[in-house]
Every structure is written in C-alpha cells, then in structure tokens.
PDB file of C-alpha atoms in Angstrom:
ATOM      1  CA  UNK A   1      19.137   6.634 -35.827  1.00 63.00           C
ATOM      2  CA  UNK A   2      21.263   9.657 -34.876  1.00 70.00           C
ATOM      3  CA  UNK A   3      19.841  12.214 -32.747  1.00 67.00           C
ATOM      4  CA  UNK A   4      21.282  15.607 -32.313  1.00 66.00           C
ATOM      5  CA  UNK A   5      21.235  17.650 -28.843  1.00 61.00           C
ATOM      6  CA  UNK A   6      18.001  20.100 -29.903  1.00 63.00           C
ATOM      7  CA  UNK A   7      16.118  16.608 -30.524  1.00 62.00           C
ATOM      8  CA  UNK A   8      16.180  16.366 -34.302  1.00 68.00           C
ATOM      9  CA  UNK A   9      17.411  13.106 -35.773  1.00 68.00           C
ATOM     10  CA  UNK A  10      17.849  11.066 -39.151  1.00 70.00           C
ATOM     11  CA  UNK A  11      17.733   8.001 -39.917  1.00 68.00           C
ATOM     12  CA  UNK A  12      21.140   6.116 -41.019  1.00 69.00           C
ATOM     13  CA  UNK A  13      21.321   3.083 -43.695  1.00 70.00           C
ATOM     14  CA  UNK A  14      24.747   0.984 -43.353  1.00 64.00           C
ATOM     15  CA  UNK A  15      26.896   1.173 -46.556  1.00 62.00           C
ATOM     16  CA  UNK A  16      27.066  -2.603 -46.969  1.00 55.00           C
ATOM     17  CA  UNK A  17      31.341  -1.647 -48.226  1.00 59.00           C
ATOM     18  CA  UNK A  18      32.273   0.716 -45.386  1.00 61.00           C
ATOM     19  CA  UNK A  19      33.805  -1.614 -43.035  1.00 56.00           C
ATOM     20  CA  UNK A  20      34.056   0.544 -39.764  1.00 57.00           C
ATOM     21  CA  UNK A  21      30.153   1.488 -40.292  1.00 58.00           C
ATOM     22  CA  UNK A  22      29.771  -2.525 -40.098  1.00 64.00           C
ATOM     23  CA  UNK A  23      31.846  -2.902 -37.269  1.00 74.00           C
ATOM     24  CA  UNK A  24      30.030  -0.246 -35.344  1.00 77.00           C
ATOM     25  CA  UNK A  25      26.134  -1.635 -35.965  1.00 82.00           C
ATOM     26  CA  UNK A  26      27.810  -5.589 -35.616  1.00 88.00           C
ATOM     27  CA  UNK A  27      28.989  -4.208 -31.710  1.00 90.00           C
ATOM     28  CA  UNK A  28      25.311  -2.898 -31.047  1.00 90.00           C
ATOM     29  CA  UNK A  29      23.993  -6.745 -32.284  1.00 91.00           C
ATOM     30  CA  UNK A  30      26.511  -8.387 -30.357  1.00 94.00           C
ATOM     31  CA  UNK A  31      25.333  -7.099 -27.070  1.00 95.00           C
ATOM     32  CA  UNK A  32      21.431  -7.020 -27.978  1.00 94.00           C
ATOM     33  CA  UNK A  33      22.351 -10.703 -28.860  1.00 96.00           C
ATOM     34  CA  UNK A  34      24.351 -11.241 -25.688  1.00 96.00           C
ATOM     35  CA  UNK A  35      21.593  -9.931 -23.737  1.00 96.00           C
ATOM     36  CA  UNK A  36      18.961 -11.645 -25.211  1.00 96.00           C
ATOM     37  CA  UNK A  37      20.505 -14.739 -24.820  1.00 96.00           C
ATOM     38  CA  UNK A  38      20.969 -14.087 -21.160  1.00 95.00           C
ATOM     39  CA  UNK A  39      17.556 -13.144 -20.639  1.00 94.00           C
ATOM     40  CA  UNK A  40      16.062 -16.336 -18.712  1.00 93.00           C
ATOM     41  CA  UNK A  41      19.090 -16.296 -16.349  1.00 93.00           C
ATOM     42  CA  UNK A  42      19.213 -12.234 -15.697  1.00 93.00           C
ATOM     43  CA  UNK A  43      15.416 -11.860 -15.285  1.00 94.00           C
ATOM     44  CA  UNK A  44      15.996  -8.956 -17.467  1.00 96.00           C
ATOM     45  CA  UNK A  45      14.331  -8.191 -20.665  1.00 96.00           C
ATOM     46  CA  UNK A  46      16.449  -6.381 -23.627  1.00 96.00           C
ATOM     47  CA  UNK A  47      14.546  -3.627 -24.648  1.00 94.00           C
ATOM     48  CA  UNK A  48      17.101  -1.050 -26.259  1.00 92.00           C
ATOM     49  CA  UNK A  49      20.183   0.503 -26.808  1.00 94.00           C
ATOM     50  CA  UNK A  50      21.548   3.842 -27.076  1.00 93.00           C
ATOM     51  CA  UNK A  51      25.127   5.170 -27.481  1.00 92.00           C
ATOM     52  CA  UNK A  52      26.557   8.634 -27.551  1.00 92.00           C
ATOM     53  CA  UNK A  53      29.281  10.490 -30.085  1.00 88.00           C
ATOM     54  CA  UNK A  54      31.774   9.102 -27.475  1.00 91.00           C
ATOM     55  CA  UNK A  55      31.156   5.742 -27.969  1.00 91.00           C
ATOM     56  CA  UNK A  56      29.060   5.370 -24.412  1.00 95.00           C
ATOM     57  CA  UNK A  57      26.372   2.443 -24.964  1.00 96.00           C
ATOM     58  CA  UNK A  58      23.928   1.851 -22.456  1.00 96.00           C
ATOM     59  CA  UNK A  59      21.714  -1.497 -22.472  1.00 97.00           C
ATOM     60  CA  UNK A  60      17.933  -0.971 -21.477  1.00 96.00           C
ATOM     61  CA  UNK A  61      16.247  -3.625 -19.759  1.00 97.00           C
ATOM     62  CA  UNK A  62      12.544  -4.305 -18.346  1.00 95.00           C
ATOM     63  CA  UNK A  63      12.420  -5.834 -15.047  1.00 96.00           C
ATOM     64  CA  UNK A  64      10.123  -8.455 -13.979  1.00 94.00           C
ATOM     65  CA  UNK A  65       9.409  -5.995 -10.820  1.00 94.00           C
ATOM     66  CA  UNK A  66       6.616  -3.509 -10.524  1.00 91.00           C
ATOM     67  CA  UNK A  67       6.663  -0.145  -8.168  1.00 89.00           C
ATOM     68  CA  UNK A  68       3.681   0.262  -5.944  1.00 86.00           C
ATOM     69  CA  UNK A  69       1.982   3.014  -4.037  1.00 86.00           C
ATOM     70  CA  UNK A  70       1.835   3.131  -0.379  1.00 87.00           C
ATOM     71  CA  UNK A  71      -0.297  -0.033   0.011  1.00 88.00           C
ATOM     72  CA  UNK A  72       0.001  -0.514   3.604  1.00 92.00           C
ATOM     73  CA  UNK A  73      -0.443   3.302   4.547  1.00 92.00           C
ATOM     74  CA  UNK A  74      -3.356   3.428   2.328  1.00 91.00           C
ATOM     75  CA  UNK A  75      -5.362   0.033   3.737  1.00 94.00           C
ATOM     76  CA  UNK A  76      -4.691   1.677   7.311  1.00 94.00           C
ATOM     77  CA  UNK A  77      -6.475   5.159   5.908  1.00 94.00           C
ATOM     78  CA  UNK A  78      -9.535   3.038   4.268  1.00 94.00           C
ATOM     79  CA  UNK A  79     -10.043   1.329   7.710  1.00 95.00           C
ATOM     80  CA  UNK A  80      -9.697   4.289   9.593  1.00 95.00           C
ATOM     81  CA  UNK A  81     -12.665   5.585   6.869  1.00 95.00           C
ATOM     82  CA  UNK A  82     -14.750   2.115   7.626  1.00 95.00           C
ATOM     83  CA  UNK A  83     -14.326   1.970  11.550  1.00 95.00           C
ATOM     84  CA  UNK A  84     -17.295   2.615  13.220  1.00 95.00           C
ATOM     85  CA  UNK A  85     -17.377   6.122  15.559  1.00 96.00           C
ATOM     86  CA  UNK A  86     -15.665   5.938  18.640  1.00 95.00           C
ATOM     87  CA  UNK A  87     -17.601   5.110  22.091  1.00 95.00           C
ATOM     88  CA  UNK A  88     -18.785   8.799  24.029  1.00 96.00           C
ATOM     89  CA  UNK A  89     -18.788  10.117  20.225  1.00 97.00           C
ATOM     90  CA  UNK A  90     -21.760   8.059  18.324  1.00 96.00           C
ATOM     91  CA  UNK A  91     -25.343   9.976  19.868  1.00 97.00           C
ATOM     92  CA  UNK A  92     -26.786  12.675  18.658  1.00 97.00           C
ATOM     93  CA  UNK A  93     -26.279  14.874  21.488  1.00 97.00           C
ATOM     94  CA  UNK A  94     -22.407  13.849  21.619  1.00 97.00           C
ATOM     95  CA  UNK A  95     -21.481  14.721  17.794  1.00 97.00           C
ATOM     96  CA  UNK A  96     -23.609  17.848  18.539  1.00 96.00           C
ATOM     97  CA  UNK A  97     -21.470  18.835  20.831  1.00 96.00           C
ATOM     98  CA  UNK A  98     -18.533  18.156  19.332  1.00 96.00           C
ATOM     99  CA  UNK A  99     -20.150  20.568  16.173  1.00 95.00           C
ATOM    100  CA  UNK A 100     -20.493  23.536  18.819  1.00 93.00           C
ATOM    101  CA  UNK A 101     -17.127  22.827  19.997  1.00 93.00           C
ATOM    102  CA  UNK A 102     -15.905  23.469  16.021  1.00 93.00           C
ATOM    103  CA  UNK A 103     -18.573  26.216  15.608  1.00 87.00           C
ATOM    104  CA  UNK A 104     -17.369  28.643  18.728  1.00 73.00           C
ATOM    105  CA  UNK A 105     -14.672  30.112  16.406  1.00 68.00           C
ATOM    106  CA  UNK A 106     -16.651  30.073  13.173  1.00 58.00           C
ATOM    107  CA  UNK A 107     -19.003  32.705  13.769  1.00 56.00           C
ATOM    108  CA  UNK A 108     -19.114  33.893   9.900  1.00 58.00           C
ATOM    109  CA  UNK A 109     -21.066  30.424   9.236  1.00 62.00           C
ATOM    110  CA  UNK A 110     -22.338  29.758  12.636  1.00 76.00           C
ATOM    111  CA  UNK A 111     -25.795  29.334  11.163  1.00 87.00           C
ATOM    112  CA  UNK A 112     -25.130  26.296   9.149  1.00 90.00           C
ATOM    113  CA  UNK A 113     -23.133  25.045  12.048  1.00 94.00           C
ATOM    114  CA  UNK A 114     -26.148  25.698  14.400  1.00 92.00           C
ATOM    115  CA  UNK A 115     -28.910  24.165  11.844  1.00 94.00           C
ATOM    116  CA  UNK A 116     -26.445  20.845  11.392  1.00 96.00           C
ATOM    117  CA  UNK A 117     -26.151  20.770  15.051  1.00 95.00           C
ATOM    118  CA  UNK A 118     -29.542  20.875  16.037  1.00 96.00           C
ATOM    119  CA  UNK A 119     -30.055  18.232  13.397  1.00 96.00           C
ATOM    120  CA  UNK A 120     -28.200  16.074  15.415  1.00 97.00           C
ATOM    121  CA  UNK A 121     -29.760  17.410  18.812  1.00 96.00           C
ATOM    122  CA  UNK A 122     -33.175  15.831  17.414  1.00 96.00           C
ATOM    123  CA  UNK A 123     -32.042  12.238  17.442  1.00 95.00           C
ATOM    124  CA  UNK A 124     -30.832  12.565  21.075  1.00 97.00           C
ATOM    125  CA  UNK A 125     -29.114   9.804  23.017  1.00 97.00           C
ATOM    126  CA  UNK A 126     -29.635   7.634  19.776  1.00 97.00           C
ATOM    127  CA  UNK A 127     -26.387   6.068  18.010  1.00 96.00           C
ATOM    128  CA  UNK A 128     -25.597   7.252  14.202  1.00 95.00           C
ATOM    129  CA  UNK A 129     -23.450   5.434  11.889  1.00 96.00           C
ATOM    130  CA  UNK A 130     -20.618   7.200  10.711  1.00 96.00           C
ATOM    131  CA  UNK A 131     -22.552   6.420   6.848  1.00 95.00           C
ATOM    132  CA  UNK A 132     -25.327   8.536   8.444  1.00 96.00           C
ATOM    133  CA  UNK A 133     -23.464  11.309  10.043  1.00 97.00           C
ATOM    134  CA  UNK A 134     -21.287  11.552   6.779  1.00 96.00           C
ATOM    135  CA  UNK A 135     -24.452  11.722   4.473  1.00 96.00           C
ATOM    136  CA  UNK A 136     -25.614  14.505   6.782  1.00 96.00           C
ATOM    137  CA  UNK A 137     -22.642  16.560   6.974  1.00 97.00           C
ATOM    138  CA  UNK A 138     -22.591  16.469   3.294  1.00 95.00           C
ATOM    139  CA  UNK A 139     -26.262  17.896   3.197  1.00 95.00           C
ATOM    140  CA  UNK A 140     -25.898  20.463   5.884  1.00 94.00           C
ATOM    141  CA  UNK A 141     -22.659  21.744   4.695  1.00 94.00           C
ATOM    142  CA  UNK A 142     -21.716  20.377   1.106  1.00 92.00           C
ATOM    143  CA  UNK A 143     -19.630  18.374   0.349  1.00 89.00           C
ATOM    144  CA  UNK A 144     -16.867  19.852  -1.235  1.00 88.00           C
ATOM    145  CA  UNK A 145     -17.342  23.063   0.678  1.00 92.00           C
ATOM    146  CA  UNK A 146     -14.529  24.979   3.294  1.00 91.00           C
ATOM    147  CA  UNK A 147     -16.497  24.489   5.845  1.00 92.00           C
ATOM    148  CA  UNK A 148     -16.781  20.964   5.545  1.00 94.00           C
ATOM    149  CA  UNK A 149     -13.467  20.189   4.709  1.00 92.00           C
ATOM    150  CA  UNK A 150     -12.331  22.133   8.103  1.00 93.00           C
ATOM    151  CA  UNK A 151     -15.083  20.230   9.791  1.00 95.00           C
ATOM    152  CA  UNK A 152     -13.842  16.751   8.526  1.00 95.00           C
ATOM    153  CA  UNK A 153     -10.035  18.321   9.724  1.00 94.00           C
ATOM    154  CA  UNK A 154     -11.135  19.188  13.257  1.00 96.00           C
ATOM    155  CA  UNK A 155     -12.711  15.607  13.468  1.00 97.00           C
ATOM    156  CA  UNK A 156      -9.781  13.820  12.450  1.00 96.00           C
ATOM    157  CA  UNK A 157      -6.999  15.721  13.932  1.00 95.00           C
ATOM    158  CA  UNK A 158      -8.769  16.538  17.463  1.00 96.00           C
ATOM    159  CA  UNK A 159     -10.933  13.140  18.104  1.00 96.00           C
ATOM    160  CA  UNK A 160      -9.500  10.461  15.449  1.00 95.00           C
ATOM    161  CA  UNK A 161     -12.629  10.430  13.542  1.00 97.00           C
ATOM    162  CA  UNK A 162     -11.941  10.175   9.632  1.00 96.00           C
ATOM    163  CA  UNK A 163     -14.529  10.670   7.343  1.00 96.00           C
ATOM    164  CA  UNK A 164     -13.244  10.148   3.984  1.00 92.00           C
ATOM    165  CA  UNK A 165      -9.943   9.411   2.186  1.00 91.00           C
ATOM    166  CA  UNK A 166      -7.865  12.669   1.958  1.00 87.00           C
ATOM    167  CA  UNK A 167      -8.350  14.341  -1.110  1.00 78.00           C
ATOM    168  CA  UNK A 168      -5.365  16.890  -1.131  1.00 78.00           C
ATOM    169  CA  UNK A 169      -3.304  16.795  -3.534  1.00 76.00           C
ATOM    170  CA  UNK A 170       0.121  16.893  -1.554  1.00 77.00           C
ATOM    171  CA  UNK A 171      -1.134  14.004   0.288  1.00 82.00           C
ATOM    172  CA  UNK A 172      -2.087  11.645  -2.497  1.00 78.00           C
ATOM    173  CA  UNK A 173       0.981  12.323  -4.311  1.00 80.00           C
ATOM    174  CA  UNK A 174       2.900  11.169  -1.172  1.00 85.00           C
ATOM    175  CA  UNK A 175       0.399   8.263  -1.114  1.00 88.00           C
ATOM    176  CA  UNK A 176       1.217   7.292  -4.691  1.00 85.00           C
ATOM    177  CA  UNK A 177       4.343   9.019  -5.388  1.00 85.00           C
ATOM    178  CA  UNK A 178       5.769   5.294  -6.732  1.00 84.00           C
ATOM    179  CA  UNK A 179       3.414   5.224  -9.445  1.00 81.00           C
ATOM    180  CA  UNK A 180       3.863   8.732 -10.974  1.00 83.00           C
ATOM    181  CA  UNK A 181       5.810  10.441 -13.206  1.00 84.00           C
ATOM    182  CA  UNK A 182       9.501   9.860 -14.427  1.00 89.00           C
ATOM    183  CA  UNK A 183      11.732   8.684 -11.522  1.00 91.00           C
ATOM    184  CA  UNK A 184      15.375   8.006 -11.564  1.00 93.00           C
ATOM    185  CA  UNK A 185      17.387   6.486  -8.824  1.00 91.00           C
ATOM    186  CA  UNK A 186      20.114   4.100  -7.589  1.00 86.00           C
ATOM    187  CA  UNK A 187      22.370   5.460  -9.702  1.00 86.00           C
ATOM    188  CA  UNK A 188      26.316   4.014  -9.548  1.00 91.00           C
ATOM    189  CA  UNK A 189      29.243   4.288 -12.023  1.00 91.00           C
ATOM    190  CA  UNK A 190      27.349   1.546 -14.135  1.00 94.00           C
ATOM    191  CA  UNK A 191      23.901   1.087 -13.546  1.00 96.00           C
ATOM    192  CA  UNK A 192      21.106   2.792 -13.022  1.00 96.00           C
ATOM    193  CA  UNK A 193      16.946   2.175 -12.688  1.00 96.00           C
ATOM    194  CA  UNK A 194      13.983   4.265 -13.430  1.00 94.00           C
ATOM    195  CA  UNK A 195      10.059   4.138 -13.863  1.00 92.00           C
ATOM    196  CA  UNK A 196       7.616   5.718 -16.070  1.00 88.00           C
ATOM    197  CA  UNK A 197       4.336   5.955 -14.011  1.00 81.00           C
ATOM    198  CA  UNK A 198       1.028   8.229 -15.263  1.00 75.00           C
ATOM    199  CA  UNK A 199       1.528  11.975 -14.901  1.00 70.00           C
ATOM    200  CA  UNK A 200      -0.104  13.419 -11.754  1.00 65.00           C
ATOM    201  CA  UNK A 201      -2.262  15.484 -14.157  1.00 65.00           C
ATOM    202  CA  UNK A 202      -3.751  12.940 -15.858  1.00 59.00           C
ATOM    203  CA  UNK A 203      -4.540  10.429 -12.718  1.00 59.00           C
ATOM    204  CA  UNK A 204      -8.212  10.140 -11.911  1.00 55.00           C
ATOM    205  CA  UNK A 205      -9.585   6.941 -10.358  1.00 53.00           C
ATOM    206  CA  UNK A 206      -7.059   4.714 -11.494  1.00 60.00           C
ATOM    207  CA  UNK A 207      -3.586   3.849 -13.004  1.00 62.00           C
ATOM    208  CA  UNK A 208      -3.810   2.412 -16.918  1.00 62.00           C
ATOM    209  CA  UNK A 209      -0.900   0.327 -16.403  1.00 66.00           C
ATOM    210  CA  UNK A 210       1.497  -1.357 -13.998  1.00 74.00           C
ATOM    211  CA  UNK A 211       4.692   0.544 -13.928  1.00 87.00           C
ATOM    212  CA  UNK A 212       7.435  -1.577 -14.680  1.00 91.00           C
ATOM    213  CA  UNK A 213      10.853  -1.127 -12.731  1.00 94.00           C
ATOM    214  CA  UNK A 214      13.858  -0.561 -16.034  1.00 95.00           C
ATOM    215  CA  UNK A 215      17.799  -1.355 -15.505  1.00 97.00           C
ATOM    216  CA  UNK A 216      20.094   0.634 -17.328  1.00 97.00           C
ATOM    217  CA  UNK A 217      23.448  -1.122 -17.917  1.00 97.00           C
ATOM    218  CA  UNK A 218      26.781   1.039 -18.960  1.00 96.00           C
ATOM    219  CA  UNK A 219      28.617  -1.763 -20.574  1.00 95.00           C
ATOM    220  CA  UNK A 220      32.726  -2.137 -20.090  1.00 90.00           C
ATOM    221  CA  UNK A 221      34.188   1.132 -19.773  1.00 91.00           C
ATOM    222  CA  UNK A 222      31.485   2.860 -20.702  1.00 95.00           C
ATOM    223  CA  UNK A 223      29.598   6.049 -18.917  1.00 95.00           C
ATOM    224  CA  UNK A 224      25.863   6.315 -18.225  1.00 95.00           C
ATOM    225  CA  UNK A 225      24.360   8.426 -20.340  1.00 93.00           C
ATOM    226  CA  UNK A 226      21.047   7.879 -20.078  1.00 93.00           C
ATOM    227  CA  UNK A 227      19.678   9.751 -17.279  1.00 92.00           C
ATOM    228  CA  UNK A 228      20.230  12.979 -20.371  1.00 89.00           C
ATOM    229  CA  UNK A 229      17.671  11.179 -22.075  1.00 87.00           C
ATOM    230  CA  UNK A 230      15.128  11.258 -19.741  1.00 87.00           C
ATOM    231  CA  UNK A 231      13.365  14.106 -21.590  1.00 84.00           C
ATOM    232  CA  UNK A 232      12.675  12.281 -24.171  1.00 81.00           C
ATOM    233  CA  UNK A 233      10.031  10.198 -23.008  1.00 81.00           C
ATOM    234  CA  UNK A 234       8.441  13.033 -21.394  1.00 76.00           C
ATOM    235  CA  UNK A 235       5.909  13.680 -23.910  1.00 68.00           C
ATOM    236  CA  UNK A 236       2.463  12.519 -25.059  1.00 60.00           C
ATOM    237  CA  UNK A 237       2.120  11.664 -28.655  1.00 52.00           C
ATOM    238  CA  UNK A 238       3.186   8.632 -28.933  1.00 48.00           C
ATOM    239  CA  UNK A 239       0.409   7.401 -26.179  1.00 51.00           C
ATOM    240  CA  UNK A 240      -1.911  10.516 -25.666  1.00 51.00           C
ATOM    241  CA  UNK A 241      -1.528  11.870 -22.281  1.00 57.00           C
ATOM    242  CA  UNK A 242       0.953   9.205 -21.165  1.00 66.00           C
ATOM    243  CA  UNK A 243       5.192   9.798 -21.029  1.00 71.00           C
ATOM    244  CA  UNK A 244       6.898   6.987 -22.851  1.00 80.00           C
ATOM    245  CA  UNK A 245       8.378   4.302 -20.930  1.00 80.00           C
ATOM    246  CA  UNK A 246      11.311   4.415 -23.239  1.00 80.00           C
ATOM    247  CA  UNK A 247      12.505   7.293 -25.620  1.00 78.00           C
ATOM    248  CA  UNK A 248      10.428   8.570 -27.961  1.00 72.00           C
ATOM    249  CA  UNK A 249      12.806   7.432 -30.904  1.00 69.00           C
ATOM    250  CA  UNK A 250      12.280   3.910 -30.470  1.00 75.00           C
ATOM    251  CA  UNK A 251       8.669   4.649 -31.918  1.00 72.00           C
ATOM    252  CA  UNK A 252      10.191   5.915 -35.138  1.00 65.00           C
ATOM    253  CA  UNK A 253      12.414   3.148 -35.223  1.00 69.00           C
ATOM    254  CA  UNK A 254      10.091   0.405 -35.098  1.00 71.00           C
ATOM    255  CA  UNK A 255       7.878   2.534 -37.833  1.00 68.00           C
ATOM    256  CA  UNK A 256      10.954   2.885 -40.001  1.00 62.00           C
ATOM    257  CA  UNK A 257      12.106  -1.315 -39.659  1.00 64.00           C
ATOM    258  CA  UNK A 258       8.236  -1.634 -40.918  1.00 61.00           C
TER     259      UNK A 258
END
C-alpha cells in the first residue's frame, strides 16, 4: 500500500516479471521473517512495517509491557477517602464549627451554611462517620453544587479531611495521564516507543483495554519515520470512539489480503 502525504493511498499488486518490484517486497519479508523468528528471544511481537519514498523502514513491535496510571498515588487518595475523621473533628458540635469557620466569608449562601450547621449542632458531642457527614453535606448543599465543592476544598486543604476522590479534570488526567491518548517518547537515532490509551473524552468509569507499550525499530541505516505517522491512528472508525493502536492502513490491508 502506498500512501501519499494528504492521506490518500492505493493499493499496489507486484508484477510477478519486474525484478526490482520483487526485490523491494522480498526486503520487507525478510525482516518481518527475521523478526518473527526472533520473537521468543526479543519479547517483542512483529506487528508491522512501514517505509518511506527514501527507502526508511521502520519495524513495529508489541511489547509484553503495559503502562499504568498512578497506582500508588491513587490507593493513597482512596484511603485518605476511607479513613475515619480525625480526633477533635468527629462531634457534631466540632464539624459545626468547622462549617461556621467556612461560612464567615460566604455570606451570599450563609443560609444553607447556617441550616447544615445547625444540623450538626443537634447531634451534639456525638461522633459522625465521615459516610454520615458526607451523606449530609450532599443533602444540605448538593452534591455537585459550588458550594459544596468549596466546602469539600476547605476541608481537605485546611484540616486533611477528604471527602471524595477529586473529580477535576486536570487532576485525573495527571492521575491517569499513562493510560490516555497517543504518547510518544524515548526517542534515539533508532528506536523509539509509544502507547495508544482511550481518549480523555471518551473515559468514564473505566479503561476498555490494557494499553500495550509498542517499539519502533529503524533498521540499518535507516531514519525513524514513524513518529509522522502518528496521525494516523488518531481517528475513530476503525474502533468507534477509540484511536488505533497502529495506523489506520493496516485495517485496509488486512481487508484487502481477505
């Protein structure tokens, strides 16, 4: 398959009595061969090749390695979330106060400040669960409202008390910023890896798949070239709302060979 610069491409048959079109598609089987053969030993599955006007071939390979999100940052956040309210902070009267302290500045919603509050005045010198005071907050203020959100802020930032897992979406990209999107990296005169996670957009409560680490390989003298084909696999027909996690010609090719 040849494929021109504004992404158009035909398809090529070899002229069985042309011997330099034979001697070019009998170099691409000799290293998809080579590498296949060598697959046990490198750890490296052959999944490709691709070569430009110049003569540049680049091998692609599958890993045996995944990327991961921030696992230990996010089991420190959950428990953080689970841990029980700190001591002088659990009664009613103490998590009132520290309301009132919150509510002094807010004076354009003071009254739901002063009704949750008072809530929590009622049940005195007795202990809450976090569960409990969560459920109220929720109730008093709703859930997903400003005010709540700058509530659960002042909590966690002035008296270590975390509510729920951050929701904002800079932070959860950080958080899981190995499992999204197109990333390429490492790059040296001959090699080269990248990933094809889920796009950001399409993430809701979990990842479809694992998101498998790929070596690119210059062979000889050859340049990489591949990082100018990383467009290609940004797009979402072939899997719908997923990039491809190699180019998008491959597809076509493994239509055509049927």
């Amino acid at each position: 398959m040849d494929i021109k610069p504004d992404g158009s491409f035909a398809f090529r048959e070899l002229d069985g009595t042309d011997i330099f079109d034979l001697g070019e598609y009998q170099q691409y089987i000799n290293y998809l061969e080579s590498a296949k053969k060598d697959e046990r030993k490198s750890g490296l599955t052959i999944e490709g090749l691709v070569a430009s006007e110049n003569g540049d071939i680049n091998l692609i390979f599958r890993t045996n390695e995944i990327t991961l999100p921030q696992l230990e940052e996010i089991e420190a956040i959950i428990r953080e979330v689970d841990i029980e309210l700190p001591l002088g902070k659990r009664t009613g009267f103490e998590l009132a106060k520290l309301v009132d302290t919150f509510a002094n500045p807010q004076e354009s919603t003071s009254d739901k400040l002063n009704l949750f509050s008072d809530d929590l005045k009622k049940l005195g010198n007795d202990e809450m669960q976090k569960s409990q005071f969560r459920i109220l907050l929720n109730e008093q203020l709703g859930k997903n409202t400003k005010l709540a959100t700058s509530l659960r802020d002042f909590l966690l930032f002035d008296h270590a008390i975390r509510l729920s897992f951050p929701k904002q979406r800079e932070r959860l990209e950080t958080l899981f910023d190995a499992t999204l999107n197109i990333k390429y990296f490492s790059e040296t005169e001959r090699e080269a890896f990248y990933c094809v996670g889920d796009r950001r957009e399409n993430v809701q409560f979990s990842f479809k798949d694992a998101c498998y680490l790929r070596k690119i390989i210059a062979v000889n003298e050859s340049k990489l070239i591949f990082k100018k084909l990383l467009p290609t696999m940004n797009v979402d027909f072939v899997r719908t709302g997923q990039s491809t996690v190699i180019p998008f010609p491959f597809k076509y090719l493994r239509e055509y060979m049927k």
